[in-house]
PDB file of C-alpha atoms in Angstrom:
ATOM      1  CA  UNK A1368       4.345  -0.396 -17.024  1.00  0.00           C
ATOM      2  CA  UNK A1369       2.013   1.532 -14.808  1.00  0.00           C
ATOM      3  CA  UNK A1370       3.166   4.464 -12.721  1.00  0.00           C
ATOM      4  CA  UNK A1371       1.614   6.957 -10.346  1.00  0.00           C
ATOM      5  CA  UNK A1372       2.641  10.541  -9.710  1.00  0.00           C
ATOM      6  CA  UNK A1373       1.484  12.494  -6.703  1.00  0.00           C
ATOM      7  CA  UNK A1374       2.115  16.189  -7.082  1.00  0.00           C
ATOM      8  CA  UNK A1375       3.442  17.650  -3.852  1.00  0.00           C
ATOM      9  CA  UNK A1376       5.161  15.574  -1.206  1.00  0.00           C
ATOM     10  CA  UNK A1377       3.842  17.965   1.447  1.00  0.00           C
ATOM     11  CA  UNK A1378       0.557  19.866   1.497  1.00  0.00           C
ATOM     12  CA  UNK A1379      -0.477  22.210   4.276  1.00  0.00           C
ATOM     13  CA  UNK A1380      -3.980  23.647   4.695  1.00  0.00           C
ATOM     14  CA  UNK A1381      -5.846  25.466   7.411  1.00  0.00           C
ATOM     15  CA  UNK A1382      -8.545  23.744   9.420  1.00  0.00           C
ATOM     16  CA  UNK A1383     -11.846  24.182   7.567  1.00  0.00           C
ATOM     17  CA  UNK A1384     -10.179  24.788   4.196  1.00  0.00           C
ATOM     18  CA  UNK A1385     -10.468  22.666   1.066  1.00  0.00           C
ATOM     19  CA  UNK A1386      -8.126  19.712   0.798  1.00  0.00           C
ATOM     20  CA  UNK A1387      -6.885  18.816  -2.691  1.00  0.00           C
ATOM     21  CA  UNK A1388      -4.325  16.063  -3.186  1.00  0.00           C
ATOM     22  CA  UNK A1389      -3.296  15.402  -6.763  1.00  0.00           C
ATOM     23  CA  UNK A1390      -2.711  12.047  -8.420  1.00  0.00           C
ATOM     24  CA  UNK A1391      -1.960  11.252 -12.053  1.00  0.00           C
ATOM     25  CA  UNK A1392      -1.379   7.813 -13.474  1.00  0.00           C
ATOM     26  CA  UNK A1393       0.272   6.407 -16.535  1.00  0.00           C
ATOM     27  CA  UNK A1394      -1.348   3.320 -18.007  1.00  0.00           C
ATOM     28  CA  UNK A1395      -2.253   1.969 -21.431  1.00  0.00           C
ATOM     29  CA  UNK A1396      -5.737   1.103 -20.181  1.00  0.00           C
ATOM     30  CA  UNK A1397      -7.716   2.707 -17.366  1.00  0.00           C
ATOM     31  CA  UNK A1398      -6.634   0.930 -14.200  1.00  0.00           C
ATOM     32  CA  UNK A1399      -8.352   0.426 -10.911  1.00  0.00           C
ATOM     33  CA  UNK A1400      -7.572   3.433  -8.699  1.00  0.00           C
ATOM     34  CA  UNK A1401      -7.261   3.738  -4.943  1.00  0.00           C
ATOM     35  CA  UNK A1402      -6.510   6.265  -2.240  1.00  0.00           C
ATOM     36  CA  UNK A1403      -5.070   5.018   1.039  1.00  0.00           C
ATOM     37  CA  UNK A1404      -4.325   6.942   4.246  1.00  0.00           C
ATOM     38  CA  UNK A1405      -1.577   6.109   6.712  1.00  0.00           C
ATOM     39  CA  UNK A1406      -1.543   7.508  10.232  1.00  0.00           C
ATOM     40  CA  UNK A1407       1.756   7.481  12.157  1.00  0.00           C
ATOM     41  CA  UNK A1408       2.996   3.990  13.014  1.00  0.00           C
ATOM     42  CA  UNK A1409      -0.049   2.358  11.468  1.00  0.00           C
ATOM     43  CA  UNK A1410      -0.803   0.392   8.344  1.00  0.00           C
ATOM     44  CA  UNK A1411      -2.670   1.714   5.340  1.00  0.00           C
ATOM     45  CA  UNK A1412      -6.423   2.227   5.385  1.00  0.00           C
ATOM     46  CA  UNK A1413      -8.507   2.450   2.230  1.00  0.00           C
ATOM     47  CA  UNK A1414     -10.256   5.803   1.776  1.00  0.00           C
ATOM     48  CA  UNK A1415     -11.952   5.040  -1.538  1.00  0.00           C
ATOM     49  CA  UNK A1416     -11.572   3.175  -4.801  1.00  0.00           C
ATOM     50  CA  UNK A1417     -12.637   3.398  -8.426  1.00  0.00           C
ATOM     51  CA  UNK A1418     -13.092   0.242 -10.463  1.00  0.00           C
ATOM     52  CA  UNK A1419     -15.965   0.849 -12.878  1.00  0.00           C
ATOM     53  CA  UNK A1420     -19.139   2.915 -13.045  1.00  0.00           C
ATOM     54  CA  UNK A1421     -19.627   6.393 -11.630  1.00  0.00           C
ATOM     55  CA  UNK A1422     -16.476   8.461 -11.947  1.00  0.00           C
ATOM     56  CA  UNK A1423     -17.109  10.485  -8.774  1.00  0.00           C
ATOM     57  CA  UNK A1424     -16.346   8.224  -5.852  1.00  0.00           C
ATOM     58  CA  UNK A1425     -17.195   8.977  -2.251  1.00  0.00           C
ATOM     59  CA  UNK A1426     -15.149   7.510   0.544  1.00  0.00           C
ATOM     60  CA  UNK A1427     -14.819   7.558   4.284  1.00  0.00           C
ATOM     61  CA  UNK A1428     -14.259  10.619   6.461  1.00  0.00           C
ATOM     62  CA  UNK A1429     -15.839  12.975   3.916  1.00  0.00           C
ATOM     63  CA  UNK A1430     -13.274  12.394   1.163  1.00  0.00           C
ATOM     64  CA  UNK A1431     -14.114  11.973  -2.495  1.00  0.00           C
ATOM     65  CA  UNK A1432     -12.215  11.598  -5.754  1.00  0.00           C
ATOM     66  CA  UNK A1433     -13.072  11.939  -9.411  1.00  0.00           C
ATOM     67  CA  UNK A1434     -11.692   9.716 -12.135  1.00  0.00           C
ATOM     68  CA  UNK A1435     -10.940  11.772 -15.248  1.00  0.00           C
ATOM     69  CA  UNK A1436      -9.823   9.519 -18.074  1.00  0.00           C
ATOM     70  CA  UNK A1437      -8.988  12.395 -20.416  1.00  0.00           C
ATOM     71  CA  UNK A1438      -6.615  13.846 -17.814  1.00  0.00           C
ATOM     72  CA  UNK A1439      -5.430  10.473 -16.435  1.00  0.00           C
ATOM     73  CA  UNK A1440      -6.121  11.893 -12.998  1.00  0.00           C
ATOM     74  CA  UNK A1441      -7.724  10.773  -9.748  1.00  0.00           C
ATOM     75  CA  UNK A1442      -7.450  13.763  -7.410  1.00  0.00           C
ATOM     76  CA  UNK A1443      -8.622  13.475  -3.798  1.00  0.00           C
ATOM     77  CA  UNK A1444     -10.678  16.255  -2.216  1.00  0.00           C
ATOM     78  CA  UNK A1445     -12.419  17.117   1.024  1.00  0.00           C
ATOM     79  CA  UNK A1446     -14.446  20.325   1.347  1.00  0.00           C
ATOM     80  CA  UNK A1447     -13.417  21.154   4.913  1.00  0.00           C
ATOM     81  CA  UNK A1448     -10.236  19.922   6.566  1.00  0.00           C
ATOM     82  CA  UNK A1449     -10.232  18.642  10.117  1.00  0.00           C
ATOM     83  CA  UNK A1450      -7.248  18.319  12.411  1.00  0.00           C
ATOM     84  CA  UNK A1451      -7.705  14.545  12.413  1.00  0.00           C
ATOM     85  CA  UNK A1452      -7.036  14.469   8.642  1.00  0.00           C
ATOM     86  CA  UNK A1453      -3.319  15.036   9.240  1.00  0.00           C
ATOM     87  CA  UNK A1454      -1.653  11.923   7.828  1.00  0.00           C
ATOM     88  CA  UNK A1455       0.133  10.588   4.758  1.00  0.00           C
ATOM     89  CA  UNK A1456      -1.970   9.838   1.708  1.00  0.00           C
ATOM     90  CA  UNK A1457      -1.096   7.389  -1.044  1.00  0.00           C
ATOM     91  CA  UNK A1458      -2.608   7.061  -4.480  1.00  0.00           C
ATOM     92  CA  UNK A1459      -2.336   3.581  -6.005  1.00  0.00           C
ATOM     93  CA  UNK A1460      -3.287   1.753  -9.201  1.00  0.00           C
ATOM     94  CA  UNK A1461      -3.670  -1.836 -10.241  1.00  0.00           C
ATOM     95  CA  UNK A1462      -4.412  -3.329 -13.648  1.00  0.00           C
ATOM     96  CA  UNK A1463      -8.096  -3.992 -14.288  1.00  0.00           C
ATOM     97  CA  UNK A1464      -9.531  -7.486 -14.361  1.00  0.00           C
ATOM     98  CA  UNK A1465      -8.998 -10.681 -12.447  1.00  0.00           C
ATOM     99  CA  UNK A1466      -6.389 -12.013 -14.846  1.00  0.00           C
ATOM    100  CA  UNK A1467      -4.032  -9.094 -14.559  1.00  0.00           C
ATOM    101  CA  UNK A1468      -1.176  -8.695 -12.119  1.00  0.00           C
ATOM    102  CA  UNK A1469      -2.687  -7.936  -8.761  1.00  0.00           C
ATOM    103  CA  UNK A1470      -0.089  -5.758  -7.196  1.00  0.00           C
ATOM    104  CA  UNK A1471      -0.753  -2.177  -6.227  1.00  0.00           C
ATOM    105  CA  UNK A1472       1.606   0.422  -7.630  1.00  0.00           C
ATOM    106  CA  UNK A1473       1.826   3.349  -5.242  1.00  0.00           C
ATOM    107  CA  UNK A1474       2.679   6.985  -5.638  1.00  0.00           C
ATOM    108  CA  UNK A1475       5.336   8.506  -3.410  1.00  0.00           C
ATOM    109  CA  UNK A1476       2.791   9.809  -0.949  1.00  0.00           C
ATOM    110  CA  UNK A1477       1.657  13.255   0.174  1.00  0.00           C
ATOM    111  CA  UNK A1478       1.980  14.316   3.776  1.00  0.00           C
ATOM    112  CA  UNK A1479      -1.001  16.458   4.747  1.00  0.00           C
ATOM    113  CA  UNK A1480      -0.601  18.961   7.573  1.00  0.00           C
ATOM    114  CA  UNK A1481      -3.564  20.815   9.041  1.00  0.00           C
ATOM    115  CA  UNK A1482      -2.940  24.225  10.603  1.00  0.00           C
ATOM    116  CA  UNK A1483      -5.252  25.367  13.420  1.00  0.00           C
TER     117      UNK A1483
ATOM    118  CA  UNK B 779     -13.585  -9.032  13.257  1.00  0.00           C
ATOM    119  CA  UNK B 780      -9.827  -9.431  13.471  1.00  0.00           C
ATOM    120  CA  UNK B 781      -7.754  -7.597  10.928  1.00  0.00           C
ATOM    121  CA  UNK B 782      -4.419  -8.503   9.385  1.00  0.00           C
ATOM    122  CA  UNK B 783      -1.814  -9.107  12.033  1.00  0.00           C
ATOM    123  CA  UNK B 784       1.955  -9.109  11.690  1.00  0.00           C
ATOM    124  CA  UNK B 785       4.714 -10.188  14.007  1.00  0.00           C
ATOM    125  CA  UNK B 786       7.025  -9.062  15.311  1.00  0.00           C
ATOM    126  CA  UNK B 787       6.098  -5.387  15.274  1.00  0.00           C
ATOM    127  CA  UNK B 788       9.755  -4.443  15.529  1.00  0.00           C
ATOM    128  CA  UNK B 789      12.874  -6.450  14.749  1.00  0.00           C
ATOM    129  CA  UNK B 790      16.471  -5.360  15.188  1.00  0.00           C
ATOM    130  CA  UNK B 791      19.062  -7.702  13.727  1.00  0.00           C
ATOM    131  CA  UNK B 792      22.730  -7.706  12.946  1.00  0.00           C
ATOM    132  CA  UNK B 793      23.972  -7.584   9.385  1.00  0.00           C
ATOM    133  CA  UNK B 794      24.338 -11.083   7.982  1.00  0.00           C
ATOM    134  CA  UNK B 795      21.659 -12.711  10.148  1.00  0.00           C
ATOM    135  CA  UNK B 796      18.485 -14.294   8.791  1.00  0.00           C
ATOM    136  CA  UNK B 797      15.052 -12.965   9.794  1.00  0.00           C
ATOM    137  CA  UNK B 798      11.509 -14.267   9.466  1.00  0.00           C
ATOM    138  CA  UNK B 799       8.490 -11.994   9.342  1.00  0.00           C
ATOM    139  CA  UNK B 800       5.021 -13.385   9.850  1.00  0.00           C
ATOM    140  CA  UNK B 801       1.647 -12.339   8.487  1.00  0.00           C
ATOM    141  CA  UNK B 802      -1.783 -13.610   9.555  1.00  0.00           C
ATOM    142  CA  UNK B 803      -4.367 -12.500   6.984  1.00  0.00           C
ATOM    143  CA  UNK B 804      -8.045 -11.969   7.561  1.00  0.00           C
ATOM    144  CA  UNK B 805      -9.810 -15.322   7.743  1.00  0.00           C
ATOM    145  CA  UNK B 806     -11.232 -16.325   4.363  1.00  0.00           C
ATOM    146  CA  UNK B 807      -9.082 -13.967   2.320  1.00  0.00           C
ATOM    147  CA  UNK B 808      -7.546 -15.910  -0.543  1.00  0.00           C
ATOM    148  CA  UNK B 809      -5.096 -13.270  -1.741  1.00  0.00           C
ATOM    149  CA  UNK B 810      -2.084 -12.118   0.294  1.00  0.00           C
ATOM    150  CA  UNK B 811       0.485  -9.482  -0.565  1.00  0.00           C
ATOM    151  CA  UNK B 812       3.812  -8.308   0.834  1.00  0.00           C
ATOM    152  CA  UNK B 813       5.036  -4.753   0.366  1.00  0.00           C
ATOM    153  CA  UNK B 814       8.075  -2.869   1.625  1.00  0.00           C
ATOM    154  CA  UNK B 815       8.027   0.752   2.733  1.00  0.00           C
ATOM    155  CA  UNK B 816      11.291   2.639   2.965  1.00  0.00           C
ATOM    156  CA  UNK B 817      12.275   6.302   2.932  1.00  0.00           C
ATOM    157  CA  UNK B 818      14.183   6.106  -0.298  1.00  0.00           C
ATOM    158  CA  UNK B 819      11.926   3.805  -2.301  1.00  0.00           C
ATOM    159  CA  UNK B 820       8.430   4.500  -1.002  1.00  0.00           C
ATOM    160  CA  UNK B 821       5.957   1.601  -1.076  1.00  0.00           C
ATOM    161  CA  UNK B 822       7.131  -1.320  -3.193  1.00  0.00           C
ATOM    162  CA  UNK B 823       5.366  -4.550  -4.080  1.00  0.00           C
ATOM    163  CA  UNK B 824       7.297  -7.683  -3.180  1.00  0.00           C
ATOM    164  CA  UNK B 825       5.158 -10.776  -3.775  1.00  0.00           C
ATOM    165  CA  UNK B 826       1.559 -11.881  -4.197  1.00  0.00           C
ATOM    166  CA  UNK B 827      -0.050 -15.175  -3.172  1.00  0.00           C
ATOM    167  CA  UNK B 828      -3.301 -16.607  -4.453  1.00  0.00           C
ATOM    168  CA  UNK B 829      -3.989 -19.478  -2.095  1.00  0.00           C
ATOM    169  CA  UNK B 830      -0.641 -21.133  -1.477  1.00  0.00           C
ATOM    170  CA  UNK B 831       0.868 -20.340  -4.848  1.00  0.00           C
ATOM    171  CA  UNK B 832       2.769 -17.190  -5.755  1.00  0.00           C
ATOM    172  CA  UNK B 833       1.953 -16.184  -9.329  1.00  0.00           C
ATOM    173  CA  UNK B 834       3.832 -12.915  -9.000  1.00  0.00           C
ATOM    174  CA  UNK B 835       7.232 -12.753  -7.291  1.00  0.00           C
ATOM    175  CA  UNK B 836       8.468  -9.948  -9.474  1.00  0.00           C
ATOM    176  CA  UNK B 837       9.083  -7.511  -6.639  1.00  0.00           C
ATOM    177  CA  UNK B 838      11.479  -9.612  -4.584  1.00  0.00           C
ATOM    178  CA  UNK B 839      14.689  -7.559  -4.716  1.00  0.00           C
ATOM    179  CA  UNK B 840      17.174 -10.445  -4.586  1.00  0.00           C
ATOM    180  CA  UNK B 841      17.433 -14.179  -4.040  1.00  0.00           C
ATOM    181  CA  UNK B 842      18.024 -13.471  -0.357  1.00  0.00           C
ATOM    182  CA  UNK B 843      14.283 -12.821  -0.116  1.00  0.00           C
ATOM    183  CA  UNK B 844      11.761 -15.647  -0.118  1.00  0.00           C
ATOM    184  CA  UNK B 845       8.216 -16.154   1.064  1.00  0.00           C
ATOM    185  CA  UNK B 846       5.823 -18.992   1.570  1.00  0.00           C
ATOM    186  CA  UNK B 847       2.207 -19.412   2.490  1.00  0.00           C
ATOM    187  CA  UNK B 848       0.785 -22.518   4.069  1.00  0.00           C
ATOM    188  CA  UNK B 849      -2.798 -23.726   4.380  1.00  0.00           C
ATOM    189  CA  UNK B 850      -3.962 -20.722   2.413  1.00  0.00           C
ATOM    190  CA  UNK B 851      -3.491 -18.656   5.519  1.00  0.00           C
ATOM    191  CA  UNK B 852      -0.301 -17.643   7.347  1.00  0.00           C
ATOM    192  CA  UNK B 853       2.613 -16.336   5.325  1.00  0.00           C
ATOM    193  CA  UNK B 854       6.268 -15.970   6.236  1.00  0.00           C
ATOM    194  CA  UNK B 855       8.708 -13.619   4.536  1.00  0.00           C
ATOM    195  CA  UNK B 856      12.309 -14.678   5.040  1.00  0.00           C
ATOM    196  CA  UNK B 857      15.338 -12.498   4.450  1.00  0.00           C
ATOM    197  CA  UNK B 858      18.659 -14.303   4.492  1.00  0.00           C
ATOM    198  CA  UNK B 859      22.015 -12.664   5.215  1.00  0.00           C
ATOM    199  CA  UNK B 860      20.387  -9.319   5.959  1.00  0.00           C
ATOM    200  CA  UNK B 861      21.993  -6.125   4.698  1.00  0.00           C
ATOM    201  CA  UNK B 862      21.560  -2.575   5.952  1.00  0.00           C
ATOM    202  CA  UNK B 863      19.573  -1.667   2.850  1.00  0.00           C
ATOM    203  CA  UNK B 864      16.955  -4.211   3.947  1.00  0.00           C
ATOM    204  CA  UNK B 865      15.968  -1.867   6.793  1.00  0.00           C
ATOM    205  CA  UNK B 866      12.363  -0.872   6.140  1.00  0.00           C
ATOM    206  CA  UNK B 867       8.797  -1.455   7.225  1.00  0.00           C
ATOM    207  CA  UNK B 868       7.406  -4.654   5.754  1.00  0.00           C
ATOM    208  CA  UNK B 869       3.659  -4.517   5.209  1.00  0.00           C
ATOM    209  CA  UNK B 870       1.337  -7.426   4.598  1.00  0.00           C
ATOM    210  CA  UNK B 871      -2.121  -7.104   3.064  1.00  0.00           C
ATOM    211  CA  UNK B 872      -4.908  -9.508   2.245  1.00  0.00           C
ATOM    212  CA  UNK B 873      -8.006  -9.352   0.096  1.00  0.00           C
ATOM    213  CA  UNK B 874     -11.073 -11.505  -0.356  1.00  0.00           C
ATOM    214  CA  UNK B 875     -10.292 -12.074  -4.015  1.00  0.00           C
ATOM    215  CA  UNK B 876      -7.637 -10.718  -6.304  1.00  0.00           C
ATOM    216  CA  UNK B 877      -8.445  -8.108  -8.910  1.00  0.00           C
ATOM    217  CA  UNK B 878      -9.577  -4.713  -7.768  1.00  0.00           C
ATOM    218  CA  UNK B 879     -10.835  -5.812  -4.394  1.00  0.00           C
ATOM    219  CA  UNK B 880      -9.824  -3.836  -1.341  1.00  0.00           C
ATOM    220  CA  UNK B 881      -6.533  -4.858   0.188  1.00  0.00           C
ATOM    221  CA  UNK B 882      -6.552  -4.725   3.993  1.00  0.00           C
ATOM    222  CA  UNK B 883      -3.176  -3.874   5.453  1.00  0.00           C
ATOM    223  CA  UNK B 884      -1.541  -4.981   8.660  1.00  0.00           C
ATOM    224  CA  UNK B 885       0.399  -2.603  10.933  1.00  0.00           C
ATOM    225  CA  UNK B 886       3.736  -3.713   9.530  1.00  0.00           C
ATOM    226  CA  UNK B 887       7.021  -5.019  10.879  1.00  0.00           C
ATOM    227  CA  UNK B 888       9.771  -2.440  11.273  1.00  0.00           C
ATOM    228  CA  UNK B 889      13.081  -4.129  10.451  1.00  0.00           C
ATOM    229  CA  UNK B 890      16.337  -2.476  11.440  1.00  0.00           C
ATOM    230  CA  UNK B 891      19.611  -4.038  10.328  1.00  0.00           C
ATOM    231  CA  UNK B 892      22.623  -2.806  12.304  1.00  0.00           C
TER     232      UNK B 892
END
């Protein structure tokens, strides 16, 4: 069974500082990987995804993530934090291929706080 | 264009009552998913529809939970004889095709069982 671990339930950074949110997965084959963001009282919005191809993936709002198979990781970064980045971030995986189960398996989430 | 919509946005019900939660996916999306978000359990998969059929119901927590989808569009999640542990936010998502395609999420229905 697949699982996702997000290291740190809460991360706090200063405005303008680097944002690093960690995600590791457990899977027998490399899965599809996703990062979602959830603002208060809203649904989830996709930041970026990795399915195949280039391992460095760029997403919306200046975020990017790198798939590292050897480390089974998919950490999310942003060079310079903005106050509007304060939200909860979820890493998720799904099995590759059309024929696999289609559900997303989510990590527990990381709440990002930005200090002025 | 219109996103995924869910109704009601909030639902308060008494223990033992039945509730129905509705999801309207994005037009043309063939895949539809239900998830549950709660403080103790995080985000959990409940059920997945491809068209009107549900090839994966593995996440439904008990036989009190059921879901259907009609016309390849609207879906209803029904919880019978609600319990306090059913209190959560129920999220619906849809995608153009299953398998690695982006899932677009609705705003959720917050269910409170008193």
